[in-house]
Coordinates of C-alpha atoms in Angstrom, one line a residue:
M1260 CA -27.9 -13.7 9.0
Y1261 CA -31.4 -12.2 9.3
E1262 CA -31.8 -12.0 5.5
D1263 CA -30.9 -15.8 5.1
L1264 CA -33.5 -16.8 7.7
K1265 CA -36.1 -14.6 6.1
K1266 CA -35.4 -16.2 2.7
I1267 CA -35.9 -19.7 4.1
Y1268 CA -39.1 -18.6 5.9
D1269 CA -40.4 -17.1 2.6
I1270 CA -39.9 -20.4 0.8
L1271 CA -41.6 -22.4 3.5
K1272 CA -44.5 -20.0 4.2
D1273 CA -46.6 -21.6 1.3
K1274 CA -47.0 -24.5 3.8
N1275 CA -45.8 -27.1 1.3
Y1276 CA -42.9 -29.4 1.8
H1277 CA -39.5 -28.3 0.5
T1278 CA -36.3 -30.4 0.6
A1279 CA -32.9 -29.1 1.8
N1280 CA -31.6 -29.8 -1.8
E1281 CA -34.4 -27.6 -3.3
I1282 CA -33.8 -24.7 -0.8
S1283 CA -30.0 -25.0 -1.3
E1284 CA -30.4 -24.6 -5.1
I1285 CA -32.6 -21.5 -4.7
L1286 CA -30.3 -19.8 -2.2
N1287 CA -26.9 -21.1 -3.5
F1288 CA -26.0 -22.7 -0.1
S1289 CA -24.8 -26.2 0.7
T1290 CA -27.5 -28.6 2.1
K1291 CA -25.4 -28.7 5.3
T1292 CA -25.7 -24.9 5.7
I1293 CA -29.4 -25.0 4.9
R1294 CA -30.0 -27.6 7.7
H1295 CA -28.0 -25.5 10.1
K1296 CA -30.0 -22.4 9.3
I1297 CA -33.4 -24.2 9.5
K1298 CA -32.4 -25.5 13.0
E1299 CA -31.8 -21.8 14.0
L1300 CA -35.1 -20.7 12.4
K1301 CA -36.9 -23.5 14.2
E1302 CA -35.7 -22.3 17.6
I1303 CA -36.8 -18.7 16.8
L1304 CA -40.3 -19.7 15.6
I1305 CA -41.2 -21.6 18.8
E1306 CA -41.9 -18.3 20.5
Y1307 CA -44.6 -17.6 17.9
N1308 CA -46.2 -21.1 18.1
I1309 CA -44.9 -21.9 14.7
T1310 CA -43.0 -25.2 14.1
V1311 CA -40.8 -26.4 11.4
E1312 CA -41.5 -30.1 10.9
S1313 CA -39.5 -32.5 8.7
K1314 CA -40.5 -35.7 7.0
T1315 CA -38.1 -38.1 5.3
S1316 CA -38.2 -37.8 1.5
Y1317 CA -40.6 -34.8 1.7
G1318 CA -38.5 -32.2 3.4
Y1319 CA -39.5 -29.3 5.7
I1320 CA -42.9 -27.6 6.3
L1321 CA -44.2 -24.8 8.5
K1322 CA -47.1 -25.5 10.9
G1323 CA -49.1 -22.9 12.8
E1324 CA -50.5 -19.4 12.2
L1325 CA -47.8 -17.5 10.2
V1326 CA -46.8 -13.9 10.9
D1327 CA -44.9 -11.3 8.9
F1328 CA -41.2 -12.2 9.3
S1329 CA -40.3 -8.5 10.0
K1330 CA -42.2 -8.8 13.3
I1331 CA -40.3 -11.9 14.3
N1332 CA -37.8 -11.3 17.1
T1333 CA -34.8 -13.2 15.6
K1334 CA -31.6 -14.0 17.4
E1335 CA -29.9 -11.4 15.3
N1336 CA -32.4 -8.7 16.5
K1337 CA -32.7 -9.8 20.1
N1338 CA -29.2 -11.1 21.0
N1339 CA -26.8 -10.1 18.3
L1340 CA -27.2 -6.3 18.4
D1341 CA -25.4 -5.8 21.6
T1342 CA -22.4 -4.1 20.1
V1343 CA -22.1 -0.9 18.0
K1344 CA -20.5 -2.8 15.2
K1345 CA -23.4 -5.3 15.0
R1346 CA -26.0 -2.6 15.2
I1347 CA -24.4 -0.5 12.5
S1348 CA -24.2 -3.6 10.2
F1349 CA -27.9 -4.4 10.8
L1350 CA -28.8 -0.7 10.2
A1351 CA -26.8 -0.6 7.0
N1352 CA -28.5 -3.7 5.6
L1353 CA -31.9 -2.5 6.6
L1354 CA -31.5 1.0 4.9
L1355 CA -29.8 -0.4 1.8
N1356 CA -32.6 -2.8 1.3
T1357 CA -35.4 -0.4 1.9
K1358 CA -36.5 1.8 -1.0
E1359 CA -39.0 4.0 0.9
Y1360 CA -38.5 6.4 3.8
I1361 CA -38.4 4.7 7.2
K1362 CA -38.8 6.4 10.6
I1363 CA -36.2 6.3 13.4
E1364 CA -38.9 5.0 15.7
E1365 CA -39.7 2.1 13.4
I1366 CA -36.0 1.2 13.1
A1367 CA -35.7 1.3 16.9
K1368 CA -38.5 -1.3 17.2
K1369 CA -36.9 -3.6 14.7
M1370 CA -33.6 -3.4 16.6
Y1371 CA -35.1 -3.5 20.1
V1372 CA -33.1 -0.4 21.1
S1373 CA -34.1 3.2 21.9
S1374 CA -34.5 5.9 19.2
K1375 CA -31.6 7.7 20.8
T1376 CA -29.3 4.7 20.3
V1377 CA -30.4 4.5 16.6
S1378 CA -29.6 8.2 16.1
V1379 CA -26.1 7.8 17.6
D1380 CA -25.4 4.7 15.5
L1381 CA -26.8 6.4 12.4
K1382 CA -24.3 9.2 12.7
R1383 CA -21.5 6.6 12.8
L1384 CA -23.0 4.8 9.8
E1385 CA -23.2 8.1 7.8
N1386 CA -19.5 8.7 8.3
Q1387 CA -18.7 5.2 7.0
M1388 CA -21.1 5.5 4.0
R1389 CA -19.9 8.9 3.0
L1390 CA -16.5 7.3 2.1
N1391 CA -18.4 5.2 -0.4
N1392 CA -20.4 8.1 -1.9
I1393 CA -23.6 7.0 -0.1
E1394 CA -25.8 9.7 1.4
V1395 CA -28.5 9.4 4.1
I1396 CA -31.5 11.6 3.2
R1397 CA -33.7 13.0 5.9
K1398 CA -37.3 14.2 5.3
P1399 CA -39.4 15.6 8.1
Y1400 CA -42.4 13.3 9.1
Y1401 CA -41.2 10.7 6.6
G1402 CA -38.0 9.5 8.1
I1403 CA -34.7 8.5 6.3
K1404 CA -33.6 6.6 3.3
I1405 CA -30.4 6.0 1.3
K1406 CA -29.4 7.9 -1.9
A1407 CA -26.6 6.3 -3.9
S1408 CA -25.8 4.5 -7.1
E1409 CA -26.1 0.8 -7.2
Q1410 CA -22.4 0.5 -7.9
D1411 CA -21.5 2.4 -4.7
I1412 CA -24.0 0.4 -2.6
R1413 CA -22.5 -2.9 -3.8
N1414 CA -19.0 -1.6 -3.1
Y1415 CA -20.0 -0.8 0.5
L1416 CA -21.8 -4.1 1.1
I1417 CA -18.7 -5.9 -0.1
E1418 CA -16.6 -4.0 2.4
I1419 CA -18.8 -4.8 5.4
F1420 CA -19.6 -8.4 4.4
D1421 CA -18.9 -11.1 6.9
D1422 CA -20.4 -14.5 6.4
L1423 CA -17.8 -17.3 6.4
E1424 CA -20.2 -20.1 5.5
V1425 CA -21.3 -18.3 2.3
K1426 CA -17.6 -18.0 1.3
I1427 CA -17.0 -21.7 1.9
D1428 CA -20.1 -22.9 0.1
L1429 CA -19.7 -20.7 -3.0
G1430 CA -16.0 -20.9 -3.0
K1431 CA -15.6 -24.6 -3.6
K1432 CA -17.6 -24.4 -6.9
I1433 CA -16.0 -21.3 -8.2
Y1434 CA -12.4 -22.2 -7.3
S1435 CA -12.7 -25.4 -9.2
Y1436 CA -14.1 -23.5 -12.2
L1437 CA -11.2 -21.0 -12.2
N1438 CA -8.7 -23.7 -11.7
D1439 CA -9.9 -25.5 -14.8
K1440 CA -9.5 -22.2 -16.7
S1441 CA -5.8 -21.9 -15.4
I1442 CA -6.6 -18.6 -13.7
T1443 CA -4.3 -17.6 -10.8
I1444 CA -5.8 -15.7 -7.9
S1445 CA -4.5 -15.1 -4.4
D1446 CA -6.6 -16.3 -1.4
I1447 CA -7.5 -12.8 -0.3
S1448 CA -8.5 -11.7 -3.9
F1449 CA -10.5 -14.9 -4.4
E1450 CA -12.4 -14.2 -1.2
N1451 CA -13.1 -10.7 -2.5
L1452 CA -14.4 -12.1 -5.8
L1453 CA -16.7 -14.5 -4.0
I1454 CA -18.2 -11.7 -1.9
S1455 CA -18.6 -9.5 -5.0
I1456 CA -20.6 -12.3 -6.7
Y1457 CA -22.7 -13.1 -3.7
V1458 CA -23.6 -9.4 -3.0
S1459 CA -24.4 -8.8 -6.7
V1460 CA -26.6 -11.9 -6.9
N1461 CA -28.5 -10.9 -3.7
R1462 CA -29.0 -7.3 -5.0
I1463 CA -30.3 -8.6 -8.3
K1464 CA -32.7 -10.9 -6.6
K1465 CA -34.2 -7.8 -5.0
A1466 CA -34.5 -6.2 -8.4
H1467 CA -31.5 -3.9 -7.8
H1468 CA -29.6 -3.7 -11.1
I1469 CA -26.7 -1.5 -12.1
E1470 CA -28.1 1.0 -14.6
N1471 CA -24.9 2.3 -16.1
I1472 CA -21.2 1.9 -15.8
D1473 CA -18.5 3.6 -17.9
V1474 CA -15.8 1.1 -18.7
K1475 CA -13.2 0.9 -21.4
K1476 CA -13.7 -2.5 -23.0
D1477 CA -10.2 -3.3 -24.1
E1478 CA -8.8 -6.8 -25.0
L1479 CA -8.0 -7.6 -21.3
F1480 CA -11.4 -6.5 -20.1
L1481 CA -13.3 -8.5 -22.8
E1482 CA -11.2 -11.6 -22.1
K1483 CA -12.0 -11.5 -18.3
R1484 CA -15.6 -10.6 -19.0
N1485 CA -16.1 -13.8 -21.0
V1486 CA -14.8 -15.8 -18.1
I1487 CA -17.2 -14.1 -15.7
K1488 CA -20.1 -14.4 -18.1
D1489 CA -19.5 -18.2 -18.5
L1490 CA -19.1 -18.5 -14.7
L1491 CA -22.4 -16.7 -13.9
K1492 CA -24.2 -18.8 -16.6
K1493 CA -22.9 -22.0 -15.1
F1494 CA -23.6 -21.3 -11.4
F1495 CA -26.5 -18.8 -11.4
K1496 CA -28.8 -20.0 -14.2
D1497 CA -31.9 -18.5 -12.6
I1498 CA -30.5 -15.0 -12.1
S1499 CA -31.0 -12.4 -14.7
F1500 CA -27.8 -10.3 -15.0
N1501 CA -27.9 -7.3 -17.2
E1502 CA -24.9 -6.2 -19.2
Y1503 CA -23.8 -3.7 -16.6
D1504 CA -24.1 -6.2 -13.8
I1505 CA -21.7 -8.4 -15.7
D1506 CA -19.4 -5.4 -16.3
Y1507 CA -19.4 -4.7 -12.6
I1508 CA -18.4 -8.2 -11.6
T1509 CA -15.7 -8.2 -14.3
I1510 CA -14.2 -5.0 -12.9
R1511 CA -14.1 -6.6 -9.4
F1512 CA -12.5 -9.6 -11.0
L1513 CA -9.9 -7.6 -12.7
T1514 CA -8.9 -6.0 -9.4
A1515 CA -8.6 -9.4 -7.8
V1516 CA -7.0 -11.7 -10.4
T1517 CA -3.2 -11.9 -10.5
L1518 CA -2.4 -10.4 -13.9
N1519 CA 0.4 -12.0 -15.9
Y1520 CA 2.7 -9.4 -17.5
S1521 CA 3.1 -11.5 -20.6
S1522 CA -0.6 -11.6 -21.3
V1523 CA -1.4 -7.8 -20.9
R1524 CA -1.0 -4.9 -23.2
K1525 CA 2.3 -3.1 -22.8
D1526 CA 1.3 0.1 -24.5
I1527 CA -1.1 1.6 -22.0
D1528 CA 0.2 5.2 -21.9
D1529 CA -1.4 6.1 -18.6
I1530 CA 0.4 3.2 -16.8
N1531 CA 3.7 3.8 -18.5
E1532 CA 3.6 7.5 -17.6
I1533 CA 2.9 7.0 -14.0
I1534 CA 5.8 4.4 -13.8
E1535 CA 8.0 7.0 -15.4
D1536 CA 7.0 9.6 -12.8
I1537 CA 7.5 7.2 -9.9
L1538 CA 11.0 6.2 -11.1
Y1539 CA 11.9 9.8 -11.9
Y1540 CA 11.0 11.1 -8.4
L1541 CA 12.5 8.2 -6.5
N1542 CA 15.8 8.8 -8.4
L1543 CA 15.7 12.6 -8.0
T1544 CA 14.7 12.7 -4.4
F1545 CA 16.2 9.5 -2.9
Q1546 CA 18.9 8.6 -5.5
I1547 CA 17.1 5.2 -5.8
N1548 CA 17.8 4.3 -9.4
L1549 CA 15.4 1.6 -10.5
Y1550 CA 15.2 2.5 -14.2
N1551 CA 16.9 -0.7 -15.5
N1552 CA 15.1 -3.1 -13.2
E1553 CA 13.0 -5.1 -15.5
M1554 CA 11.4 -7.2 -12.8
L1555 CA 10.3 -4.1 -10.8
Y1556 CA 8.9 -2.6 -14.0
K1557 CA 6.8 -5.7 -14.7
N1558 CA 5.6 -5.9 -11.1
L1559 CA 4.7 -2.2 -11.0
Y1560 CA 2.9 -2.4 -14.4
T1561 CA 0.6 -5.3 -13.5
H1562 CA -0.1 -3.9 -10.0
L1563 CA -0.9 -0.4 -11.3
L1564 CA -3.3 -1.9 -13.9
S1565 CA -5.4 -3.3 -11.0
L1566 CA -4.8 -0.3 -8.7
T1567 CA -6.0 2.2 -11.3
I1568 CA -9.2 0.2 -11.8
R1569 CA -9.8 0.2 -8.1
L1570 CA -9.3 3.9 -7.9
R1571 CA -11.5 4.6 -10.8
Y1572 CA -14.4 2.6 -9.4
D1573 CA -13.8 3.3 -5.7
I1574 CA -13.1 -0.3 -4.9
A1575 CA -11.4 -0.8 -1.5
T1576 CA -8.8 -3.5 -0.9
S1577 CA -7.6 -5.2 2.3
N1578 CA -4.0 -6.0 3.2
P1579 CA -3.7 -8.5 6.1
L1580 CA 0.1 -8.1 6.1
L1581 CA 0.0 -4.3 6.5
E1582 CA 1.4 -4.2 10.1
E1583 CA 4.1 -6.7 9.2
I1584 CA 5.1 -4.7 6.2
K1585 CA 5.3 -1.5 8.3
L1586 CA 7.5 -3.3 10.8
N1587 CA 9.8 -5.2 8.4
M1588 CA 10.0 -2.8 5.5
P1589 CA 9.9 0.6 7.2
F1590 CA 12.0 2.4 4.6
E1591 CA 10.1 1.0 1.6
Y1592 CA 6.8 1.8 3.4
K1593 CA 7.8 5.4 4.0
I1594 CA 8.9 6.0 0.4
S1595 CA 5.7 4.3 -0.8
K1596 CA 3.8 7.0 1.0
Y1597 CA 5.8 9.4 -1.1
V1598 CA 4.8 7.4 -4.2
A1599 CA 1.2 7.4 -3.1
K1600 CA 1.3 11.2 -3.2
I1601 CA 2.3 11.0 -6.9
L1602 CA -0.7 8.7 -7.5
E1603 CA -3.1 10.9 -5.5
D1604 CA -2.1 14.0 -7.4
K1605 CA -2.6 12.2 -10.7
Y1606 CA -5.9 10.4 -10.0
E1607 CA -7.3 12.8 -7.4
K1608 CA -8.2 9.9 -5.2
N1609 CA -7.0 8.9 -1.7
I1610 CA -4.5 6.0 -1.6
T1611 CA -5.2 3.8 1.4
E1612 CA -2.6 2.3 3.7
A1613 CA -3.5 -1.1 2.4
E1614 CA -2.5 0.0 -1.2
I1615 CA 0.6 1.7 0.1
G1616 CA 1.6 -1.6 1.8
Y1617 CA 1.4 -3.5 -1.5
I1618 CA 3.5 -0.8 -3.3
A1619 CA 6.1 -1.1 -0.5
V1620 CA 6.5 -4.8 -1.1
I1621 CA 7.1 -4.2 -4.9
L1622 CA 9.7 -1.5 -4.1
H1623 CA 11.3 -3.7 -1.5
V1624 CA 11.9 -6.5 -4.0
G1625 CA 13.2 -4.0 -6.6
I1626 CA 15.6 -2.3 -4.2
E1627 CA 16.9 -5.6 -2.9
T1628 CA 17.4 -6.9 -6.5
N1629 CA 19.4 -3.7 -7.2
K1630 CA 21.4 -4.2 -4.0
E1631 CA 22.4 -7.7 -5.1
K1632 CA 23.8 -6.2 -8.3
S1633 CA 25.4 -3.1 -6.8
S1634 CA 26.4 -3.9 -3.2
K1635 CA 29.7 -5.4 -4.2
K1636 CA 32.5 -2.8 -4.3
N1637 CA 35.0 -1.9 -6.9
I1638 CA 38.4 -1.6 -5.3
L1639 CA 41.7 -0.1 -6.4
I1640 CA 45.1 -1.4 -5.0
V1641 CA 48.0 1.1 -5.1
C1642 CA 51.2 -0.9 -5.6
P1643 CA 54.5 0.6 -6.4
S1644 CA 56.2 -2.8 -7.0
G1645 CA 55.3 -3.5 -10.6
R1646 CA 52.9 -5.7 -12.5
G1647 CA 54.0 -9.0 -10.9
V1648 CA 53.1 -8.0 -7.4
S1649 CA 50.0 -6.2 -8.6
K1650 CA 48.7 -9.3 -10.3
F1651 CA 49.3 -11.3 -7.2
L1652 CA 47.4 -8.8 -5.1
I1653 CA 44.5 -8.7 -7.5
Y1654 CA 44.3 -12.5 -7.5
T1655 CA 44.4 -12.6 -3.7
Y1656 CA 41.7 -10.0 -3.2
Q1657 CA 39.4 -11.5 -5.8
N1658 CA 39.6 -14.9 -4.1
L1659 CA 39.6 -13.8 -0.4
F1660 CA 36.9 -11.2 -0.8
S1661 CA 34.7 -12.4 -3.7
E1662 CA 31.6 -12.0 -1.5
Y1663 CA 32.2 -8.2 -1.2
V1664 CA 34.2 -7.3 -4.4
S1665 CA 33.0 -6.8 -8.0
N1666 CA 36.2 -5.6 -9.7
V1667 CA 39.8 -5.3 -8.4
L1668 CA 42.1 -2.9 -10.2
S1669 CA 45.6 -1.7 -9.5
C1670 CA 47.8 1.4 -10.2
G1671 CA 51.0 3.1 -9.1
V1672 CA 51.3 6.1 -6.7
N1673 CA 51.9 8.6 -9.5
E1674 CA 49.1 7.1 -11.6
L1675 CA 46.7 7.6 -8.6
R1676 CA 47.2 11.4 -8.8
H1677 CA 45.4 11.5 -12.1
K1678 CA 43.2 8.5 -12.0
N1679 CA 39.4 8.8 -12.5
L1680 CA 37.9 7.3 -9.3
E1681 CA 34.3 7.7 -10.3
N1682 CA 33.7 3.9 -10.4
I1683 CA 36.0 3.1 -7.5
D1684 CA 34.5 2.6 -4.0
V1685 CA 37.6 1.9 -1.8
V1686 CA 41.3 2.3 -2.3
F1687 CA 43.9 0.1 -0.6
S1688 CA 47.6 1.0 -0.7
L1689 CA 50.8 -0.7 0.2
V1690 CA 52.5 2.6 0.9
D1691 CA 51.5 5.9 2.6
I1692 CA 49.7 8.4 0.3
D1693 CA 50.7 12.0 1.1
F1694 CA 48.0 13.7 -1.0
K1695 CA 44.2 13.8 -0.8
I1696 CA 41.9 11.7 -3.0
K1697 CA 38.1 11.6 -3.1
R1698 CA 37.7 8.0 -1.9
P1699 CA 38.4 6.3 1.4
I1700 CA 42.0 4.9 1.5
Y1701 CA 43.5 2.2 3.8
K1702 CA 47.0 1.1 4.3
I1703 CA 47.5 -2.7 3.8
N1704 CA 50.3 -5.3 3.9
A1705 CA 51.2 -7.3 0.9
F1706 CA 50.7 -10.6 2.8
L1707 CA 47.6 -10.7 4.8
N1708 CA 47.2 -12.4 8.2
N1709 CA 43.8 -13.3 9.8
E1710 CA 43.6 -9.9 11.5
D1711 CA 44.2 -8.1 8.2
I1712 CA 41.5 -10.2 6.4
S1713 CA 38.9 -9.5 9.1
K1714 CA 39.7 -5.8 9.0
I1715 CA 39.3 -5.6 5.2
K1716 CA 36.1 -7.6 5.3
S1717 CA 34.7 -5.1 7.8
I1718 CA 35.7 -2.2 5.5
L1719 CA 34.1 -3.8 2.5
S1720 CA 30.9 -4.8 4.2
S1721 CA 30.4 -1.3 5.7
N1722 CA 28.3 1.3 3.8
E1723 CA 28.6 4.1 6.3
E1724 CA 30.7 7.2 5.7
K1725 CA 31.4 9.2 8.9
I1726 CA 28.1 11.0 9.4
E1727 CA 29.9 14.2 10.4
K1728 CA 31.5 14.3 7.0
V1729 CA 28.1 14.0 5.2
I1730 CA 26.5 16.5 7.6
P1731 CA 29.3 19.0 8.4
K1732 CA 28.9 21.6 11.2
S1733 CA 29.4 24.4 8.6
L1734 CA 26.0 23.3 7.0
F1735 CA 24.0 23.2 10.3
T1736 CA 21.7 26.1 11.2
Y1737 CA 19.3 26.5 14.1
L1738 CA 16.6 29.2 13.8
D1739 CA 15.0 30.6 16.9
E1740 CA 12.8 32.9 14.8
K1741 CA 10.5 32.3 12.0
K1742 CA 11.8 32.7 8.4
E1743 CA 10.2 32.3 5.0
K1744 CA 10.9 29.3 2.8
E1745 CA 13.0 31.2 0.2
E1746 CA 15.0 33.0 2.9
I1747 CA 16.0 29.6 4.3
I1748 CA 17.0 28.3 0.8
R1749 CA 19.2 31.5 0.3
L1750 CA 20.7 31.0 3.7
M1751 CA 21.8 27.5 2.9
C1752 CA 23.1 28.5 -0.5
D1753 CA 25.3 31.1 1.2
K1754 CA 26.8 28.4 3.4
L1755 CA 27.3 26.1 0.4
A1756 CA 29.2 28.8 -1.5
K1757 CA 32.1 28.4 0.9
I1758 CA 32.5 24.7 -0.1
E1759 CA 34.8 23.7 -2.9
N1760 CA 33.2 22.7 -6.3
I1761 CA 29.8 24.2 -5.5
P1762 CA 28.2 25.5 -8.7
D1763 CA 27.4 29.2 -8.9
N1764 CA 23.7 28.5 -9.9
M1765 CA 22.9 26.4 -6.8
L1766 CA 20.0 28.6 -5.8
E1767 CA 18.5 28.4 -9.2
L1768 CA 18.9 24.5 -9.2
I1769 CA 17.1 24.2 -5.9
L1770 CA 14.2 26.7 -6.8
E1771 CA 13.7 24.9 -10.1
R1772 CA 13.3 21.6 -8.3
E1773 CA 10.9 23.2 -5.8
K1774 CA 8.6 24.1 -8.7
L1775 CA 8.0 20.4 -9.3
G1776 CA 6.7 19.9 -5.7
M1777 CA 7.1 16.6 -3.8
T1778 CA 9.9 17.9 -1.5
E1779 CA 8.2 17.0 1.8
L1780 CA 8.2 13.7 3.7
G1781 CA 5.1 13.1 5.8
N1782 CA 4.1 16.5 7.2
V1783 CA 7.2 17.1 9.4
I1784 CA 10.3 17.2 7.2
A1785 CA 11.2 19.2 4.1
I1786 CA 13.8 17.7 1.8
P1787 CA 14.8 20.4 -0.8
H1788 CA 17.4 19.4 -3.3
T1789 CA 18.7 20.3 -6.8
I1790 CA 16.8 19.6 -10.1
K1791 CA 19.7 17.3 -11.1
V1792 CA 22.2 15.2 -9.2
L1793 CA 25.6 17.0 -8.8
N1794 CA 28.6 14.8 -9.0
N1795 CA 31.4 14.9 -6.4
L1796 CA 29.1 16.5 -3.9
N1797 CA 27.9 14.4 -1.0
Y1798 CA 26.5 16.6 1.8
I1799 CA 23.3 17.3 3.8
G1800 CA 22.6 20.8 4.9
V1801 CA 20.4 21.0 8.0
V1802 CA 18.1 23.8 9.1
V1803 CA 16.3 23.2 12.4
S1804 CA 13.6 25.8 13.2
K1805 CA 12.1 26.4 16.6
E1806 CA 8.9 27.7 14.8
K1807 CA 7.1 25.8 12.2
I1808 CA 7.7 27.0 8.6
K1809 CA 5.3 26.6 5.7
W1810 CA 7.1 24.7 3.0
Q1811 CA 4.7 23.4 0.3
N1812 CA 1.6 21.9 1.8
N1813 CA 2.8 21.4 5.4
M1814 CA 4.3 23.2 8.3
V1815 CA 7.7 21.8 9.2
N1816 CA 10.4 22.1 11.8
L1817 CA 13.2 20.2 10.1
I1818 CA 14.6 21.1 6.6
L1819 CA 17.2 18.7 5.2
F1820 CA 19.0 19.9 2.0
L1821 CA 20.0 16.8 0.2
F1822 CA 23.1 17.1 -2.0
L1823 CA 23.9 13.4 -2.3
D1824 CA 25.6 12.0 -5.4
N1825 CA 25.3 8.6 -7.0
A1826 CA 28.9 7.6 -6.5
N1827 CA 28.5 7.1 -2.7
N1828 CA 26.3 4.5 -1.1
N1829 CA 23.8 6.8 0.7
D1830 CA 21.2 4.1 1.4
Y1831 CA 21.7 4.3 5.1
I1832 CA 21.2 8.0 5.1
Y1833 CA 17.8 7.8 3.4
R1834 CA 16.7 5.0 5.7
T1835 CA 17.7 7.2 8.7
I1836 CA 15.7 10.2 7.3
T1837 CA 12.6 8.1 6.7
K1838 CA 12.8 6.7 10.2
L1839 CA 12.3 10.2 11.5
I1840 CA 9.0 10.8 9.5
D1841 CA 6.6 9.1 12.0
D1842 CA 8.7 10.0 15.1
K1843 CA 7.0 13.3 16.0
E1844 CA 8.4 13.2 19.5
E1845 CA 11.9 13.0 18.1
I1846 CA 11.2 15.9 15.6
E1847 CA 9.9 17.9 18.6
N1848 CA 13.1 17.2 20.5
I1849 CA 15.2 18.2 17.6
S1850 CA 13.4 21.5 17.2
K1851 CA 14.2 22.3 20.8
N1852 CA 17.9 21.3 20.7
N1853 CA 19.9 24.1 19.2
T1854 CA 23.3 22.5 18.9
Y1855 CA 25.0 20.6 16.1
Q1856 CA 26.3 17.8 18.3
K1857 CA 22.8 17.0 19.7
F1858 CA 21.4 16.7 16.2
I1859 CA 24.3 14.5 15.1
N1860 CA 23.8 12.3 18.2
T1861 CA 20.1 11.9 17.3
I1862 CA 21.0 10.9 13.7
K1863 CA 23.6 8.4 14.9
G1864 CA 21.1 6.8 17.2
K1865 CA 18.8 6.3 14.3
I1866 CA 21.6 4.8 12.2
Y1867 CA 22.4 2.2 14.8
D1868 CA 18.7 1.3 15.0
I1869 CA 18.6 0.4 11.2

């Protein structure tokens, strides 16, 4: 890097001998790295009749008529500014390390490019910096300079930092120190901490200190601050950190270190409230009940502790597994975008895709844990032959289908008429049943052959109800003219009124839920539903509009009224809906297809893709 070569040049320009060990201690590099950089510097200086000579036991010395290093045509200036990315990086470092105004023409000379190229690159840089609250100030006849807090400057430099050698040199020392303190930190977070320390040290060397930082110094913060303070004292004895500099690095450390739930405070109201909101809306909107999942709660709590610190101090994070998360956890990623909206509304900050990806992983683990507990079915066997045969069948089903079955119960035909089936998933009967019940029912034989066993396993492993039953034709509407939101809700309520067991206050229940907001997925689908889950009701009402309709914040073509209860396994339905969110082409096709069957075929296609 240009700055590293300049530092070595500045040390050697007194024309005295300096050893590699001496220079490495000053710059916090390994002696191997110093020798490598001196070799690079030596090649550059030949052009200016300056030589770097070495002498055993003495070190390195400069010979020749020295010049100002800013005038030296380094490899970084001459050869390494051949791409936009490299030029912007150079331009950023130059402006962030220059206190006074500097003219475009002067920058162009340093970069060996035209003033026009600098102006174009500067516009790109401004767009980047604006995201970090950094402003480029222009003053006629004077030039440009940066206006920003030291905290924002460091955050930006950490984001654009790219020097592998520095990470390796500094990392070995600090990793060993943290290991001795039994501190757990992921590789990515550890790298982020190293860069944070390196950037802070270099800014302080140039007399750039953080002047103020508002931080709540609770027990957790003070504990980590002591670790950072000791670390800095051990490895950077010659650097004068003020109290705010230490606070800043501690904040970066808190967002990087893996927090242990057992060692953090459990009574942080802000975190508990946001978890309550997340669990409430996931349950209300998607019927995903994660309330009693202790592991999920702990994972969310510790993650949100770090996330809220990042949001408060505008600290970016990376997620190298983001694309794999999107590919392998599409459902969890989509509902995490929904969760991100809750966080954005609360903290008034943008939640990045990287952050959404981490939330998706936590939700995935929580949902899968719940599945392990709830995927097994409760079955009822209808047997008219008395307790002896019933016990035999219960024993048989418990043994043959233990992988799929949680509880096996039995009853007679007459008892079935009045039996509460709320906790029953599937009914098997030895005889024909001539009356309707609210659960799927299958005829079976008392003694099962291999074909019977395979058929029952297939039934027990399937979660899909017939899609036409969940989305009946009577609840499908295609609009070829624009209507207002409340008109559409009333239209659906009129259709629902014709279905058995629909409450009279359905309109009120939907409108009450709409007041809470958060009934949009992405910016293409609206998902209105009731303020509370209605038992014994498992339908989706569909309104497809040719014209876009303003729902809450977005214009939508597809409105899905979700009336799905907790008694049915509707996971596949929610996964299907979330698959539509990013498929704008499919939404466009749906808005042009005005028939029920075409819509059902589209949904079935998505189900089979799950």
